[in-house]
């Protein structure tokens, strides 16, 4: 027997992904804001000895819009890919959800409604008459509170054993009342071309509008040739002419259609929903502070600043512990590998193992702190509000507020920031956000920046260093905006393409789930990519030190080669070489530099800041060197992990190359100018 | 009361939608005759939060220009 196929559909923020996870047991990332489900998640639902495939479709409000998400969902439903559609609706806001439910019920033969978030609705004093709703819609309705796992069993039961499924009672045909001739003409044509079973009011609408998703689907899924498609197009055109003859036109028809569903939703809501107490809810009260102009901004900056500070400070301890752990592992591994010839042993231990363990121990702890905290904000519902507050500034750069969010994630890790750019709908704006993400320093660069601020750029006081760091971060944000603005002009984006954000109610974050998700989705993902690049990089760095040409090591050759450029930029060949070799992870730039300075041949760290200051001063570092190094750290090629991510996300070698060259060029120019201005002194 | 476009509506004011030509927002439930409240504006302007029924939606003034409203007294 063929496996049943179930499609999961619903508005954004209805807990659709939570329902998906509960039904399949698969941990898919859920978020308290729209635009999260990108691509298509598929899971398996088990019920006794039966199984079914569950397809998570993107969160949408209507089947009639023409964005990629809606088209994807519509095609999936139209071309029989699903036996049953499970629509998830938010019980606290039923009216908003009903148009989609009604549309699906009109299109699909087997529809099931999951009325989710009933626990929240109850808290707000909102009661939905399930029985009455079932009658009005003509489809089964199941109450659920997916976060608590309530109702999931019933949904399964209904999915596998329900025999009552039938097409919903959406009286779509009313829409055609004023244009009987058009309807007759279109029906005749569709019955001939599409077959009788397909000729439903919903389908007729799509033909009349020459819906690109529907026509595209006919070609892709059912192999229609151009001739057949043109025949259907001709019918549609004829029908539109008739429509005009009957005193209407396509625009009016579409508007009527939208209003038809909205009105039906309103009527049904009036009959089925009772609001027992209307009190000002928490969301309203919180929003008054969070969305206010002055205090709201301060609050958000303080929150984000607090997270960065906790990450930078808090990561030191687990990092040190990890180093101790890896030292022990290294000793054990060394014993085992001691059977190898000395050079191979050194390659494995000093090259691969040291680099990989270094990257893991400096990268893992900050990510383990940053991402769970950030995900908590996301779960709470704060991210769309941050996007709103930032939109005014980002609009001026041709971007939108969502880029503020991807930028914030870039502070944690640029590779994650680049992946997060998926939330930006416009392809041009998304590309710009990806290309500019590495202009903000990730955790890996903060270590070096803090050091430079403390030792060289401030007068030694921690307050001074703090202000220095703040100035650097502000300049990074400014640079992001400036480059975004220029790219926007260059790529010819529209002036103001419009931007819609839904602000969901605040919800209590699910702390345990947050930790699991952020670790699985973000941390492990980045770490695996980082290790993948650290292995070859470890070998490379090792070879650079050991291979000599005419008595000079490759490393020294590279340093000599880069020296003129380094001098021009107010740094040195050694610093530039460290940045280049630090490609696998920004965290190892400083250790590589120290390795070179001390000629130790392995990645090196020093115990105290004072020692470090001493070494660097001995190597001729001045205020100007530190300033140029800090600026180049902010503005240079992204790390290998980020580049790999940009390549995977943009699927374009060209733009990956741009992502490499653009910040590098900015950094080189900036350093040359700064050095020319301040370097002489 | 006279008609005006939504981006000119005052903060805190309650309005009734009279005409709307922005499809995307129509799909989100902003239809003729619906009530809409202007709640907040972002720093540097250009985008505002509105309440429609019991949801909060933010969109740009560029989009609000395509919505004609009339102030509701009281």
XYZ file of C-alpha atoms in Angstrom:
755
model
C 0.000 0.000 0.000
C 1.238 3.438 -0.809
C 2.116 5.672 2.082
C -0.316 8.442 2.874
C 0.840 11.961 2.211
C -0.248 14.712 4.548
C 0.446 18.397 3.971
C 0.759 20.737 6.931
C -0.371 24.265 6.262
C -1.169 27.367 8.273
C -0.540 31.043 8.895
C 2.840 32.007 10.295
C 2.953 31.999 14.111
C 0.258 29.435 14.663
C 2.600 26.870 16.119
C 2.653 24.934 12.883
C 6.234 23.831 13.311
C 5.526 22.752 16.876
C 2.663 20.596 15.614
C 5.030 19.191 13.003
C 7.618 18.337 15.637
C 5.034 16.800 17.935
C 3.589 14.654 15.181
C 6.903 13.465 13.790
C 9.174 13.649 16.795
C 11.649 15.388 14.509
C 13.153 18.553 15.884
C 12.572 21.151 13.279
C 13.513 24.677 14.207
C 10.474 26.685 15.186
C 10.494 30.428 15.686
C 8.115 33.033 17.024
C 8.118 35.058 13.823
C 7.150 34.627 10.243
C 9.256 33.450 7.364
C 11.011 30.694 9.208
C 10.158 27.566 7.299
C 12.292 27.801 4.214
C 12.553 24.862 1.947
C 10.406 21.941 2.877
C 10.685 19.779 5.930
C 9.420 16.224 5.642
C 8.804 13.901 8.533
C 7.171 10.585 9.215
C 4.134 10.160 11.429
C 3.764 6.822 13.167
C 0.392 5.497 14.251
C 0.296 1.909 15.410
C 1.791 -0.026 12.534
C 0.828 2.643 10.002
C 2.976 5.472 8.787
C 2.389 8.616 6.781
C 4.631 11.272 5.319
C 4.101 14.775 6.668
C 5.143 17.729 4.496
C 5.621 21.060 6.238
C 4.601 23.792 3.794
C 5.611 27.433 4.277
C 3.482 29.607 6.556
C 1.102 31.696 4.459
C -2.055 33.763 4.934
C -3.745 33.060 1.666
C -3.495 30.780 -1.331
C -4.103 33.708 -3.638
C -0.983 35.745 -3.104
C 1.782 35.367 -5.612
C 4.938 35.142 -3.570
C 7.174 32.090 -3.762
C 5.797 30.645 -0.510
C 2.178 30.805 -1.625
C 2.993 29.406 -5.044
C 4.885 26.512 -3.496
C 1.962 25.639 -1.226
C -0.600 26.035 -3.979
C 1.300 23.786 -6.376
C 1.710 21.174 -3.704
C -2.033 21.110 -3.075
C -3.179 21.438 -6.691
C -1.165 18.619 -8.103
C -2.359 15.909 -5.827
C 0.767 15.620 -3.803
C -1.251 15.444 -0.619
C -4.019 13.033 0.346
C -4.981 15.112 3.354
C -4.251 18.674 4.344
C -3.891 19.478 8.013
C -4.436 23.205 8.515
C -3.198 24.680 11.779
C -5.038 27.750 13.057
C -4.463 30.036 16.019
C -7.448 29.868 18.379
C -6.613 33.275 19.851
C -7.017 34.856 16.461
C -9.367 32.647 14.518
C -10.742 35.273 12.169
C -7.307 35.991 10.793
C -6.718 32.294 10.124
C -10.052 31.388 8.619
C -9.602 32.697 5.060
C -6.788 30.213 4.480
C -8.808 27.404 6.079
C -11.766 28.217 3.856
C -9.617 28.350 0.754
C -7.988 25.012 1.457
C -11.330 23.435 2.274
C -12.621 24.635 -1.099
C -9.636 23.279 -2.984
C -8.856 20.056 -1.217
C -11.014 17.022 -0.778
C -9.720 15.990 2.628
C -9.048 18.808 5.017
C -8.609 18.699 8.760
C -8.405 21.746 11.002
C -6.180 21.779 14.058
C -7.281 24.589 16.344
C -4.009 25.244 18.106
C -3.032 27.425 21.073
C -6.333 26.739 22.840
C -4.506 27.069 26.165
C -3.459 30.595 25.307
C -6.948 31.410 24.093
C -8.398 30.208 27.365
C -6.037 32.451 29.283
C -7.219 35.373 27.235
C -10.859 34.462 27.805
C -11.465 33.436 24.208
C -13.734 30.437 23.641
C -14.291 28.745 20.308
C -17.377 26.609 19.778
C -15.750 23.613 18.133
C -18.954 21.833 17.175
C -20.448 24.914 15.565
C -17.190 25.600 13.726
C -17.170 22.049 12.402
C -20.705 22.515 11.113
C -19.963 25.826 9.460
C -16.749 24.672 7.811
C -17.843 21.156 6.952
C -14.496 19.708 7.998
C -13.343 18.026 11.223
C -11.951 20.421 13.823
C -9.615 19.240 16.583
C -8.599 21.382 19.536
C -4.950 21.292 20.493
C -2.245 22.933 22.575
C 0.756 21.578 20.734
C 3.369 23.088 23.043
C 1.967 21.019 25.890
C 1.326 18.064 23.607
C -2.440 18.287 24.000
C -4.603 17.110 21.131
C -1.767 15.511 19.193
C -3.116 11.995 19.771
C -6.514 13.037 18.473
C -5.005 14.573 15.369
C -3.174 11.339 14.626
C -6.290 9.322 15.194
C -8.264 11.531 12.869
C -5.542 11.525 10.231
C -5.351 7.746 10.126
C -8.859 6.655 10.988
C -11.097 9.551 10.116
C -13.681 8.559 7.545
C -15.636 11.748 7.774
C -13.368 13.802 5.573
C -15.174 15.567 2.833
C -14.778 18.693 0.837
C -15.583 21.688 3.011
C -18.672 23.755 2.642
C -16.990 26.864 1.342
C -19.648 28.279 -0.941
C -17.220 29.428 -3.525
C -19.762 29.400 -6.321
C -21.344 32.561 -4.876
C -18.399 34.397 -6.244
C -19.564 33.640 -9.779
C -23.142 34.796 -9.275
C -22.787 38.074 -11.154
C -21.129 36.544 -14.176
C -23.039 33.416 -15.207
C -21.914 33.562 -18.836
C -18.262 33.688 -17.949
C -18.760 30.779 -15.583
C -20.498 28.688 -18.227
C -17.884 29.451 -20.863
C -15.010 28.686 -18.508
C -16.619 25.504 -17.153
C -17.139 24.145 -20.632
C -13.527 24.794 -21.584
C -12.099 23.394 -18.369
C -14.166 20.249 -18.473
C -12.769 19.568 -21.907
C -9.180 20.465 -21.115
C -8.771 19.606 -17.449
C -11.402 16.947 -16.968
C -14.601 17.031 -14.984
C -13.102 16.165 -11.630
C -10.786 19.126 -11.775
C -13.449 21.626 -12.726
C -14.134 23.092 -9.301
C -14.900 26.762 -8.631
C -11.434 27.132 -7.153
C -9.777 25.743 -10.244
C -11.859 27.942 -12.513
C -10.616 30.969 -10.626
C -7.024 29.947 -11.152
C -7.623 29.431 -14.863
C -9.373 32.793 -15.191
C -6.417 34.523 -13.549
C -3.904 32.399 -15.468
C -2.321 31.691 -12.118
C 1.395 31.173 -12.782
C 1.710 28.503 -10.091
C -1.149 26.509 -11.602
C -0.062 26.865 -15.211
C 3.558 26.222 -14.279
C 2.460 23.142 -12.375
C 0.552 21.792 -15.369
C 3.730 22.024 -17.413
C 6.108 20.688 -14.768
C 3.996 18.120 -12.956
C 1.732 16.882 -15.696
C 3.881 17.454 -18.735
C 1.525 19.746 -20.614
C 3.041 20.953 -23.860
C 2.951 24.558 -24.999
C 0.081 23.881 -27.364
C -2.217 22.598 -24.623
C -1.239 25.400 -22.300
C -1.973 27.941 -25.014
C -5.384 26.426 -25.528
C -6.164 26.886 -21.846
C -4.736 30.412 -21.967
C -7.002 31.220 -24.890
C -10.000 30.053 -22.866
C -8.900 32.231 -19.977
C -8.540 35.236 -22.230
C -11.958 34.640 -23.703
C -13.408 34.348 -20.229
C -11.828 37.638 -19.176
C -13.378 39.361 -22.204
C -16.769 37.915 -21.294
C -16.250 39.071 -17.720
C -15.824 42.607 -18.987
C -18.923 42.234 -21.134
C -20.783 41.300 -17.976
C -19.773 44.581 -16.414
C -16.787 43.437 -14.344
C -13.073 42.895 -14.877
C -10.313 40.711 -13.506
C -9.219 43.231 -10.882
C -12.705 43.649 -9.503
C -13.163 39.905 -9.531
C -9.956 39.352 -7.559
C -10.886 42.000 -5.050
C -14.313 40.459 -4.641
C -12.659 37.104 -4.078
C -10.417 38.445 -1.301
C -13.304 40.211 0.390
C -15.491 37.133 -0.015
C -13.147 35.075 2.148
C -12.575 37.840 4.666
C -16.301 38.346 5.084
C -17.007 34.665 5.417
C -14.291 34.492 8.063
C -15.873 37.375 9.913
C -19.315 35.791 9.840
C -18.100 32.422 11.043
C -16.051 34.036 13.786
C -19.073 35.971 14.992
C -21.026 32.735 15.269
C -18.370 30.567 16.871
C -16.087 32.702 19.005
C -16.950 34.131 22.380
C -14.713 36.550 24.201
C -15.551 36.393 27.899
C -13.229 39.018 29.263
C -11.403 41.606 27.290
C -8.522 42.820 29.351
C -5.425 44.530 28.180
C -3.014 41.703 27.639
C 0.656 41.413 28.412
C 1.658 41.984 24.800
C 0.001 45.409 24.724
C 1.614 46.493 27.951
C 5.078 45.235 26.986
C 4.827 46.727 23.516
C 4.197 50.144 24.983
C 7.732 50.012 26.384
C 9.453 47.913 23.726
C 8.095 49.772 20.714
C 8.463 53.260 22.147
C 10.993 55.437 20.402
C 13.489 56.307 23.109
C 13.203 53.682 25.809
C 12.523 50.833 23.396
C 15.758 51.429 21.511
C 17.756 51.676 24.727
C 16.178 48.461 25.983
C 17.063 46.584 22.810
C 20.619 47.912 22.689
C 21.054 46.996 26.352
C 19.695 43.491 25.753
C 21.890 42.852 22.719
C 24.899 44.470 24.387
C 24.305 42.316 27.456
C 24.246 39.176 25.340
C 27.509 40.103 23.601
C 29.138 40.918 26.912
C 27.974 37.661 28.528
C 29.296 35.786 25.501
C 32.684 37.498 25.449
C 33.281 37.198 29.190
C 31.488 33.963 29.895
C 33.219 32.011 27.151
C 36.675 32.309 28.676
C 36.096 29.755 31.409
C 34.697 26.893 29.362
C 37.309 27.672 26.708
C 40.089 27.163 29.246
C 38.472 23.932 30.431
C 38.240 22.656 26.883
C 41.921 23.429 26.343
C 42.856 21.375 29.367
C 40.626 18.585 28.094
C 42.209 18.653 24.648
C 45.700 18.690 26.175
C 44.837 15.429 27.916
C 43.364 13.961 24.765
C 46.463 15.123 22.912
C 48.734 13.271 25.324
C 46.766 10.082 24.887
C 46.673 10.497 21.137
C 50.393 11.287 21.103
C 51.138 7.962 22.796
C 49.124 6.095 20.236
C 50.621 7.931 17.275
C 54.194 7.675 18.506
C 54.630 4.613 16.302
C 54.537 6.919 13.276
C 57.694 8.393 11.752
C 58.608 11.732 13.440
C 57.574 14.009 10.565
C 54.176 12.318 10.132
C 53.691 12.368 13.893
C 54.387 16.084 13.952
C 52.011 16.680 11.053
C 49.223 14.879 12.895
C 49.843 16.371 16.314
C 51.274 19.856 15.707
C 49.406 20.371 12.480
C 45.983 18.768 12.384
C 45.190 18.005 16.010
C 46.413 21.292 17.415
C 44.553 23.414 14.859
C 41.313 21.476 15.117
C 41.310 21.403 18.901
C 42.211 25.079 19.001
C 39.367 26.008 16.677
C 36.880 23.889 18.629
C 37.886 25.174 22.037
C 37.763 28.850 21.070
C 34.691 28.602 18.861
C 32.411 26.265 20.763
C 31.889 28.076 24.096
C 30.900 31.494 22.680
C 28.443 29.826 20.357
C 27.034 27.736 23.183
C 26.331 30.952 25.078
C 25.372 33.325 22.280
C 22.953 31.244 20.285
C 20.764 29.931 23.110
C 20.435 33.493 24.442
C 19.604 34.835 21.011
C 17.135 32.023 20.401
C 15.451 32.901 23.708
C 14.817 36.422 22.372
C 13.486 34.880 19.195
C 11.186 32.518 21.054
C 9.933 35.314 23.243
C 8.865 37.262 20.153
C 11.316 40.135 20.326
C 13.042 39.747 16.967
C 10.328 41.197 14.721
C 10.157 44.134 17.113
C 13.882 44.721 16.772
C 13.421 44.568 13.003
C 10.692 47.203 13.299
C 12.784 49.547 15.414
C 15.720 49.216 13.034
C 13.749 49.602 9.829
C 13.947 53.394 9.711
C 17.737 53.283 9.544
C 18.000 50.289 7.247
C 15.392 51.698 4.856
C 17.718 54.606 4.213
C 20.354 52.085 3.093
C 17.879 50.442 0.730
C 17.529 47.445 3.014
C 14.890 46.531 5.564
C 14.738 45.864 9.279
C 15.267 42.146 8.911
C 18.856 42.842 7.923
C 19.347 44.234 11.422
C 18.541 40.754 12.713
C 20.916 38.924 10.382
C 23.544 41.484 11.339
C 22.977 40.778 15.034
C 23.420 37.067 14.405
C 26.593 37.939 12.513
C 28.007 39.257 15.785
C 27.692 35.695 17.032
C 28.922 33.999 13.896
C 28.959 35.335 10.354
C 28.202 31.933 8.878
C 25.001 31.718 10.924
C 24.205 35.326 10.009
C 24.519 34.481 6.328
C 22.200 31.485 6.698
C 19.707 33.653 8.584
C 19.448 35.934 5.528
C 16.876 33.456 4.252
C 14.276 35.412 6.203
C 14.686 38.324 3.783
C 12.150 37.882 1.001
C 13.547 40.157 -1.704
C 16.378 38.357 -3.554
C 18.425 41.524 -4.033
C 18.107 42.593 -0.414
C 18.934 39.076 0.710
C 22.069 39.001 -1.426
C 23.177 42.381 -0.085
C 22.595 41.211 3.489
C 24.720 38.117 2.809
C 27.557 40.050 1.193
C 27.696 42.624 3.985
C 27.275 40.277 6.934
C 30.996 39.900 7.625
C 31.410 43.653 8.084
C 30.332 43.124 11.678
C 32.843 41.275 13.845
C 31.897 37.775 14.914
C 32.871 36.280 18.273
C 36.074 35.003 16.753
C 37.286 38.519 16.094
C 36.202 40.016 19.408
C 39.136 38.450 21.245
C 41.685 40.251 19.090
C 39.679 43.494 19.129
C 39.361 43.513 22.915
C 43.092 42.898 23.247
C 43.992 45.728 20.885
C 41.589 48.087 22.638
C 42.995 47.244 26.059
C 46.683 47.318 25.216
C 47.125 49.924 22.501
C 44.017 51.930 21.727
C 42.980 53.132 25.181
C 44.882 54.582 28.090
C 44.769 51.248 29.836
C 41.607 51.789 31.850
C 38.864 49.262 31.326
C 36.335 52.056 30.765
C 38.502 53.494 27.999
C 38.865 50.066 26.424
C 35.112 49.600 26.605
C 34.516 52.858 24.771
C 37.121 51.921 22.161
C 35.385 48.627 21.532
C 32.032 50.357 21.323
C 33.432 52.805 18.769
C 34.782 49.908 16.698
C 31.430 48.108 16.815
C 29.619 51.318 15.859
C 31.995 51.818 12.932
C 31.316 48.225 11.853
C 27.554 48.835 11.854
C 28.099 52.101 9.974
C 30.241 50.325 7.397
C 27.572 47.622 6.973
C 24.980 50.307 6.252
C 27.262 52.272 3.927
C 28.261 49.237 1.867
C 24.636 48.031 1.773
C 23.633 51.439 0.458
C 26.275 51.366 -2.283
C 25.472 47.784 -3.274
C 21.793 48.661 -3.361
C 22.511 51.485 -5.776
C 24.823 49.292 -7.831
C 22.473 46.328 -8.090
C 19.604 48.661 -8.969
C 17.168 47.643 -6.260
C 13.884 49.482 -6.031
C 13.777 52.644 -3.978
C 11.330 51.365 -1.373
C 9.965 47.939 -2.093
C 7.628 47.893 0.868
C 8.015 45.782 3.954
C 5.457 44.015 6.095
C 6.148 42.624 9.539
C 3.727 40.774 11.706
C 4.252 41.314 15.422
C 3.215 38.110 17.164
C 2.127 38.052 20.799
C 4.902 37.547 23.317
C 5.198 33.969 24.420
C 6.991 32.359 27.318
C 10.117 30.799 25.780
C 10.457 27.046 25.979
C 13.859 27.031 27.600
C 14.757 23.361 27.252
C 13.671 23.286 23.640
C 15.585 26.491 22.949
C 18.805 24.967 24.163
C 18.390 21.777 22.202
C 17.432 23.634 19.041
C 20.099 26.281 19.081
C 22.776 23.705 19.825
C 21.599 21.309 17.146
C 20.686 23.794 14.452
C 23.298 26.437 14.766
C 26.216 25.379 16.897
C 26.759 21.869 15.597
C 26.147 23.029 12.049
C 28.828 25.701 12.197
C 31.219 23.594 14.188
C 31.131 20.767 11.678
C 31.894 23.192 8.863
C 34.664 24.790 10.903
C 36.306 21.435 11.639
C 36.031 20.551 7.959
C 38.132 23.566 7.055
C 40.431 23.358 10.076
C 41.888 19.994 9.040
C 43.346 21.114 5.697
C 44.259 24.458 7.237
C 46.184 22.696 10.004
C 48.167 20.759 7.418
C 48.781 23.919 5.433
C 50.015 25.979 8.384
C 52.283 23.116 9.421
C 53.750 22.848 5.926
C 54.292 26.612 5.732
C 56.506 26.364 8.789
C 58.390 23.185 7.861
C 59.003 23.393 4.143
C 62.086 25.390 3.320
C 63.177 26.744 -0.019
C 66.863 27.568 -0.089
C 66.905 27.716 3.685
C 63.906 30.000 4.029
C 60.549 28.691 5.255
C 57.456 29.177 3.121
C 55.989 31.188 5.975
C 58.942 33.562 5.869
C 58.637 33.826 2.078
C 54.970 34.730 2.434
C 55.787 37.296 5.106
C 58.493 38.837 2.920
C 56.163 38.897 -0.045
C 53.413 40.650 1.927
C 55.739 43.079 3.698
C 55.476 45.980 1.224
C 51.677 45.848 1.228
C 51.635 45.398 5.011
C 53.857 48.455 5.451
C 51.659 50.507 3.168
C 48.659 49.497 5.280
C 50.331 50.403 8.544
C 50.863 46.787 9.563
C 53.481 44.247 8.538
C 53.809 41.229 6.290
C 53.581 38.976 9.325
C 50.215 40.409 10.380
C 48.781 40.078 6.883
C 50.133 36.524 6.625
C 48.421 35.703 9.933
C 45.106 37.012 8.597
C 45.534 34.942 5.434
C 46.461 31.754 7.276
C 43.708 32.477 9.785
C 41.116 31.924 7.045
C 39.708 28.756 8.630
C 38.704 30.656 11.757
C 39.304 34.217 12.840
C 40.173 32.982 16.332
C 43.537 31.627 15.224
C 44.870 34.838 13.648
C 46.595 35.882 16.853
C 47.985 32.409 17.672
C 49.470 32.196 14.161
C 51.086 35.588 14.586
C 52.552 34.566 17.947
C 53.744 31.315 16.394
C 55.636 33.347 13.832
C 57.012 35.874 16.342
C 58.238 33.174 18.691
C 59.386 30.874 15.867
C 57.929 28.013 17.886
C 56.454 26.211 14.906
C 53.143 25.531 16.614
C 50.131 27.703 17.415
C 50.998 29.675 20.507
C 49.255 31.552 23.241
C 50.570 33.570 26.137
C 49.327 33.612 29.669
C 48.667 37.248 30.414
C 47.774 40.432 28.598
C 50.920 42.091 29.905
C 53.125 39.401 28.402
C 51.323 39.759 25.128
C 51.677 43.541 25.161
C 55.357 43.049 25.748
C 55.821 40.693 22.802
C 53.898 42.906 20.418
C 55.729 46.081 21.495
C 59.040 44.286 21.010
C 57.922 43.483 17.470
C 57.453 47.191 16.856
C 53.703 47.529 17.377
C 52.456 51.079 17.912
C 49.073 52.760 18.291
C 48.855 53.072 14.520
C 49.686 49.379 13.972
C 46.983 48.375 16.414
C 44.412 50.705 14.867
C 45.119 49.419 11.357
C 45.051 45.802 12.549
C 41.731 46.383 14.307
C 40.266 47.990 11.195
C 41.550 45.207 8.976
C 40.111 42.677 11.397
C 36.731 44.354 10.941
C 37.078 44.718 7.174
C 38.639 41.692 5.536
C 37.641 38.513 3.744
C 35.159 36.316 5.629
C 36.453 33.119 7.205
C 36.377 29.940 5.154
C 33.277 28.661 6.937
C 31.374 31.828 6.063
C 32.571 31.765 2.456
C 31.481 28.157 2.148
C 28.086 29.144 3.562
C 27.741 32.105 1.178
C 28.543 29.801 -1.715
C 25.951 27.248 -0.568
C 23.287 29.903 0.025
C 23.822 32.039 -3.070
C 24.734 29.125 -5.332
C 26.948 31.565 -7.163
C 30.735 31.443 -7.471
C 30.705 35.023 -8.655
C 29.018 36.400 -5.558
C 31.185 34.247 -3.308
C 34.166 35.899 -4.972
C 32.548 39.292 -4.413
C 32.020 38.381 -0.757
C 35.761 37.741 -0.529
C 36.995 40.760 -2.476
C 34.610 43.455 -1.311
C 35.472 43.645 2.398
C 39.138 43.008 1.622
C 39.251 45.952 -0.775
C 37.461 48.148 1.751
C 39.923 47.078 4.468
C 43.010 47.665 2.338
C 41.872 51.132 1.260
C 40.788 52.078 4.767
C 44.093 50.986 6.306
C 46.150 52.807 3.662
C 44.217 56.020 4.262
C 44.346 55.720 8.071
C 48.048 54.927 7.972
C 48.741 57.884 5.690
C 46.817 60.158 8.052
C 47.992 58.926 11.454
C 50.900 56.613 10.749
C 53.598 59.252 10.434
C 53.230 60.321 14.045
C -15.225 63.272 8.074
C -12.889 63.536 5.192
C -10.829 60.798 3.546
C -7.080 60.699 3.966
C -4.361 58.206 3.213
C -3.218 56.085 6.114
C 0.373 57.295 6.295
C -0.966 60.746 7.197
C -3.168 59.398 9.980
C -2.168 60.447 13.466
C -0.566 58.127 16.013
C -3.118 56.653 18.388
C -6.016 57.494 16.093
C -8.735 55.039 15.128
C -9.733 54.843 11.505
C -12.051 52.981 9.190
C -10.665 51.714 5.896
C -12.572 53.096 2.933
C -10.467 51.986 0.009
C -7.396 49.806 -0.304
C -5.382 48.966 -3.384
C -2.473 47.083 -1.850
C -3.100 43.396 -2.542
C -0.625 41.969 -0.035
C -2.241 43.837 2.821
C -5.714 42.866 1.678
C -4.705 39.243 2.048
C -3.695 40.040 5.613
C -7.206 41.117 6.473
C -7.112 44.833 5.766
C -10.357 45.170 3.878
C -12.811 47.964 3.317
C -14.838 48.848 6.382
C -12.355 47.289 8.793
C -11.168 49.372 11.737
C -7.506 50.146 12.086
C -5.573 51.831 14.891
C -2.212 53.541 14.437
C -0.006 52.371 17.312
C 3.692 53.175 16.961
C 6.215 54.642 14.573
C 9.806 53.505 14.191
C 12.737 55.899 14.748
C 13.510 57.903 11.578
C 9.983 57.101 10.429
C 8.855 55.307 7.332
C 7.171 52.406 9.096
C 4.356 52.164 11.601
C 2.657 49.477 13.675
C -1.096 49.160 13.269
C -3.688 47.126 15.081
C -6.327 45.502 12.967
C -8.840 43.322 14.793
C -6.598 41.683 17.388
C -3.345 41.509 15.441
C -0.484 43.919 15.145
C 1.048 44.474 11.751
C 3.799 46.875 10.770
C 4.235 48.153 7.242
C 5.910 50.986 5.445
C 4.325 54.356 4.672
C 4.868 53.572 1.017
C 2.240 50.864 1.450
C 0.026 52.925 3.738
C -0.294 55.452 0.899
C -2.470 52.939 -0.884
C -5.040 52.853 1.893
C -7.680 55.560 2.264
C -9.215 55.930 5.689
C -11.683 58.001 7.633
C -11.258 58.822 11.291
C -13.683 57.170 13.673
C -15.040 59.616 16.206
C -14.512 58.849 19.877
